[in-house]
Short mmCIF file of C-alpha atoms in Angstrom, two decimals:
data_model
loop_
_atom_site.label_atom_id
_atom_site.label_comp_id
_atom_site.label_asym_id
_atom_site.label_seq_id
_atom_site.Cartn_x
_atom_site.Cartn_y
_atom_site.Cartn_z
CA MET W 30 0.00 0.00 0.00
CA ALA W 31 2.82 2.40 0.86
CA ARG W 32 4.27 1.95 -2.66
CA TRP W 33 0.97 2.91 -4.31
CA LEU W 34 0.46 5.89 -2.01
CA VAL W 35 3.97 7.26 -2.59
CA HIS W 36 3.36 7.08 -6.34
CA ASP W 37 0.02 8.86 -6.02
CA LEU W 38 1.38 11.61 -3.79
CA ARG W 39 4.36 12.17 -6.09
CA ASN W 40 2.08 13.14 -9.02
CA PRO W 41 0.50 16.27 -7.47
CA VAL W 42 3.84 17.32 -6.00
CA GLN W 43 5.46 17.14 -9.43
CA ALA W 44 2.51 19.02 -10.95
CA LEU W 45 2.83 21.78 -8.36
CA THR W 46 6.56 22.09 -8.98
CA LEU W 47 6.09 22.29 -12.77
CA THR W 48 3.22 24.78 -12.48
CA ALA W 49 5.22 27.04 -10.19
CA HIS W 50 8.06 27.02 -12.74
CA VAL W 51 5.64 27.86 -15.58
CA MET W 52 4.17 30.75 -13.60
CA ASP W 53 7.65 32.21 -13.11
CA GLU W 54 8.01 32.36 -16.89
CA MET W 55 4.57 33.86 -17.58
CA PRO W 56 4.12 37.55 -18.34
CA ALA W 57 1.90 39.69 -16.16
CA GLY W 58 -1.82 39.45 -16.95
CA SER W 59 -1.71 35.84 -18.15
CA PRO W 60 -4.75 33.56 -17.63
CA LEU W 61 -5.25 31.99 -14.22
CA ALA W 62 -5.18 28.38 -15.45
CA PRO W 63 -1.88 27.54 -13.71
CA ARG W 64 -3.20 28.96 -10.42
CA GLU W 65 -6.33 26.84 -10.83
CA MET W 66 -4.13 23.81 -11.38
CA ILE W 67 -2.24 24.58 -8.19
CA ALA W 68 -5.51 24.80 -6.27
CA GLN W 69 -6.73 21.52 -7.78
CA GLN W 70 -3.51 19.62 -7.10
CA SER W 71 -3.23 21.06 -3.60
CA ALA W 72 -6.76 19.88 -2.81
CA HIS W 73 -5.90 16.41 -4.12
CA LEU W 74 -2.74 16.31 -2.03
CA ALA W 75 -4.61 17.41 1.10
CA ARG W 76 -7.27 14.73 0.56
CA SER W 77 -4.61 12.08 0.00
CA LEU W 78 -2.81 13.03 3.21
CA GLU W 79 -6.11 13.03 5.11
CA LEU W 80 -6.87 9.47 3.95
CA LEU W 81 -3.30 8.39 4.69
CA ASP W 82 -3.51 9.78 8.23
CA ARG W 83 -6.84 8.04 8.79
CA ALA W 84 -5.57 4.74 7.40
CA PHE W 85 -2.50 4.56 9.64
CA ARG W 86 -3.93 6.16 12.76
CA PRO W 87 -3.52 3.65 15.63
CA ALA W 88 -6.70 2.23 17.09
CA SER W 89 -7.42 3.41 20.62
CA SER W 90 -8.43 0.87 23.25
CA GLU W 91 -10.14 3.70 25.18
CA LEU W 92 -12.89 4.22 22.59
CA GLU W 93 -16.24 2.76 23.53
CA SER W 94 -18.26 0.65 21.15
CA GLY W 95 -21.27 2.36 19.62
CA PRO W 96 -23.53 2.38 16.57
CA ILE W 97 -21.78 2.38 13.20
CA ALA W 98 -23.52 3.29 9.97
CA LEU W 99 -21.79 1.05 7.43
CA ARG W 100 -21.72 3.73 4.73
CA GLY W 101 -18.87 5.63 6.45
CA PRO W 102 -16.29 2.79 6.64
CA VAL W 103 -17.29 1.46 3.21
CA GLU W 104 -16.90 4.86 1.54
CA PHE W 105 -13.58 5.36 3.35
CA VAL W 106 -12.21 2.12 1.88
CA ALA W 107 -13.61 3.00 -1.56
CA ALA W 108 -11.91 6.41 -1.41
CA LEU W 109 -8.58 4.81 -0.54
CA HIS W 110 -9.00 2.36 -3.39
CA ARG W 111 -9.52 5.26 -5.83
CA LEU W 112 -6.39 6.87 -4.41
CA LEU W 113 -4.32 3.74 -5.08
CA LYS W 114 -5.24 3.74 -8.80
CA THR W 115 -4.89 -0.03 -9.33
CA SER W 116 -6.18 -2.08 -12.25
CA ALA W 117 -8.50 -3.98 -9.89
CA ARG W 118 -12.09 -2.75 -9.78
CA LEU W 119 -13.79 -2.41 -6.40
CA ASP W 120 -17.56 -2.97 -6.36
CA VAL W 121 -19.15 -1.69 -3.14
CA THR W 122 -22.75 -1.34 -4.33
CA GLY W 123 -23.82 -4.36 -2.31
CA ALA W 124 -22.48 -2.77 0.87
CA LEU W 125 -24.21 0.58 0.31
CA ARG W 126 -27.74 -0.55 -0.42
CA PRO W 127 -30.40 1.25 1.62
CA GLY W 128 -31.99 -0.31 4.67
CA LEU W 129 -28.91 -1.91 6.20
CA PRO W 130 -29.05 -1.57 10.00
CA ALA W 131 -26.35 0.10 12.06
CA VAL W 132 -23.95 -2.28 13.76
CA LEU W 133 -22.25 -2.32 17.15
CA GLY W 134 -18.52 -1.70 17.17
CA ARG W 135 -15.74 0.84 16.85
CA GLU W 136 -15.63 2.60 13.50
CA ALA W 137 -11.81 2.78 13.47
CA ASP W 138 -11.59 -0.98 14.07
CA LEU W 139 -13.97 -1.74 11.21
CA GLU W 140 -12.09 0.61 8.89
CA HIS W 141 -8.81 -1.06 9.85
CA ALA W 142 -10.23 -4.53 9.13
CA LEU W 143 -11.77 -3.56 5.77
CA LEU W 144 -8.63 -1.73 4.68
CA ASN W 145 -6.51 -4.74 5.62
CA LEU W 146 -8.76 -7.06 3.63
CA LEU W 147 -8.72 -4.69 0.65
CA ILE W 148 -4.92 -4.54 0.58
CA ASN W 149 -4.67 -8.33 0.76
CA ALA W 150 -7.20 -8.65 -2.08
CA LEU W 151 -5.24 -6.16 -4.18
CA ASP W 152 -2.03 -8.08 -3.56
CA ALA W 153 -3.76 -11.31 -4.60
CA SER W 154 -5.04 -9.63 -7.77
CA ALA W 155 -1.73 -8.00 -8.74
CA GLY W 156 -0.49 -8.96 -12.19
CA ARG W 157 -3.77 -10.61 -13.18
CA GLY W 158 -5.04 -7.82 -15.46
CA GLU W 159 -8.48 -6.36 -14.88
CA THR W 160 -9.96 -8.01 -11.80
CA THR W 161 -12.89 -7.27 -9.51
CA ILE W 162 -13.04 -7.11 -5.72
CA THR W 163 -16.57 -7.21 -4.36
CA LEU W 164 -17.61 -5.82 -0.99
CA SER W 165 -21.17 -6.65 0.03
CA ALA W 166 -23.26 -6.64 3.21
CA ALA W 167 -26.30 -8.55 4.39
CA PRO W 168 -28.16 -8.83 7.72
CA ALA W 169 -28.59 -12.31 9.17
CA GLY W 170 -29.69 -13.46 12.61
CA GLY W 171 -29.18 -10.23 14.51
CA ARG W 172 -25.85 -9.54 12.83
CA VAL W 173 -24.58 -7.96 9.62
CA ALA W 174 -22.05 -9.82 7.51
CA LEU W 175 -19.67 -7.84 5.29
CA SER W 176 -18.04 -10.05 2.66
CA ILE W 177 -15.01 -9.13 0.58
CA LEU W 178 -14.41 -11.44 -2.36
CA ASP W 179 -11.61 -11.27 -4.91
CA ASP W 180 -11.00 -13.29 -8.06
CA GLY W 181 -7.36 -14.01 -7.29
CA PRO W 182 -5.84 -17.48 -6.78
CA GLY W 183 -7.35 -17.95 -3.32
CA VAL W 184 -5.52 -18.98 -0.16
CA ALA W 185 -3.36 -22.08 -0.34
CA GLU W 186 -4.66 -24.85 1.89
CA GLU W 187 -1.42 -25.07 3.86
CA MET W 188 -1.72 -21.37 4.77
CA ARG W 189 -5.32 -21.42 5.99
CA GLU W 190 -4.57 -22.66 9.50
CA ARG W 191 -2.09 -19.81 10.06
CA LEU W 192 -4.07 -17.00 8.43
CA PHE W 193 -4.90 -15.29 11.71
CA GLN W 194 -1.61 -15.94 13.47
CA PRO W 195 0.80 -13.02 14.07
CA SER W 196 3.39 -14.62 11.78
CA SER W 197 1.07 -15.08 8.79
CA GLY W 198 3.38 -13.44 6.29
CA GLY W 199 2.46 -9.85 7.15
CA LEU W 200 -1.21 -10.20 6.21
CA GLY W 201 -2.30 -8.48 9.43
CA LEU W 202 -5.47 -10.55 9.70
CA GLY W 203 -4.80 -11.53 13.31
CA VAL W 204 -4.73 -7.90 14.40
CA ALA W 205 -7.90 -7.12 12.43
CA ARG W 206 -9.72 -10.06 14.03
CA THR W 207 -8.60 -9.06 17.53
CA LEU W 208 -9.83 -5.49 17.04
CA LEU W 209 -13.25 -6.68 15.86
CA GLN W 210 -13.58 -9.13 18.72
CA ARG W 211 -13.46 -6.26 21.22
CA SER W 212 -17.01 -5.39 20.17
CA GLY W 213 -18.34 -8.88 19.58
CA GLY W 214 -17.29 -8.99 15.94
CA THR W 215 -15.74 -11.86 14.02
CA LEU W 216 -13.51 -12.27 10.98
CA GLU W 217 -13.50 -15.56 9.10
CA TYR W 218 -12.17 -17.01 5.86
CA LEU W 219 -14.67 -18.92 3.72
CA PRO W 220 -12.75 -21.29 1.42
CA GLU W 221 -15.81 -22.63 -0.41
CA VAL W 222 -16.99 -19.28 -1.85
CA GLY W 223 -15.81 -18.37 -5.34
CA PRO W 224 -12.54 -19.12 -7.11
CA GLY W 225 -10.65 -16.45 -5.15
CA ALA W 226 -10.52 -15.59 -1.46
CA CYS W 227 -13.60 -14.63 0.55
CA PHE W 228 -13.37 -13.08 4.01
CA VAL W 229 -16.40 -12.20 6.11
CA VAL W 230 -16.61 -9.60 8.87
CA SER W 231 -19.63 -10.14 11.10
CA LEU W 232 -20.84 -7.53 13.59
CA PRO W 233 -23.88 -7.46 15.88
CA VAL W 234 -26.74 -5.19 14.92
CA TRP W 235 -27.05 -2.07 17.08
CA PRO W 236 -29.99 -2.59 19.48
CA THR W 237 -31.88 0.42 18.15
CA THR W 238 -32.48 1.06 14.46
CA ALA W 239 -32.27 4.85 14.62
CA ARG W 240 -29.09 4.93 12.54
CA ARG W 241 -28.94 3.08 9.26
CA GLY W 242 -26.19 2.77 6.68
#
């Protein structure tokens, strides 16, 4: 992820540098297009840094669990995906459909888990041309299940038992599962779904239905 983000942040910085040089060479009274470009690239850079700060902000154990509208974490992950500019398509329509209930948890923990799963899916899809990663959500039995499915090669059978261990090759799934468990959430791998890898985050529905995603 860091490699993709460095590449993305380098583009607006280079554009700002070039535009500043062009403005130095422009006569007085020239059009404002370069200044508009500076404003546009600066806004992009600020947004990228905001997402980067949010993605790597450490989770706080002092935060209390509360109602989470799923739209926020899902849109956060979608925005980061757009920032990464990969060849893999991310389909989140199934996770943004109206009527989904709010869930119980910590928003930062859910964002961390979804981001972790997205990065793993992107790594699995790397070098495979145009691929699709699907994020969907569905209520079931007093909980909401968020599934992230890629069309990569899947998880080798010999790796499945160690997926959630700290030494699982840097996948970070053990940390994501531990964070979710603090609020009664779960994170599981479903080997029988699809040709690629399918992970499911399950969170309890918030007792009241005042907030919906």
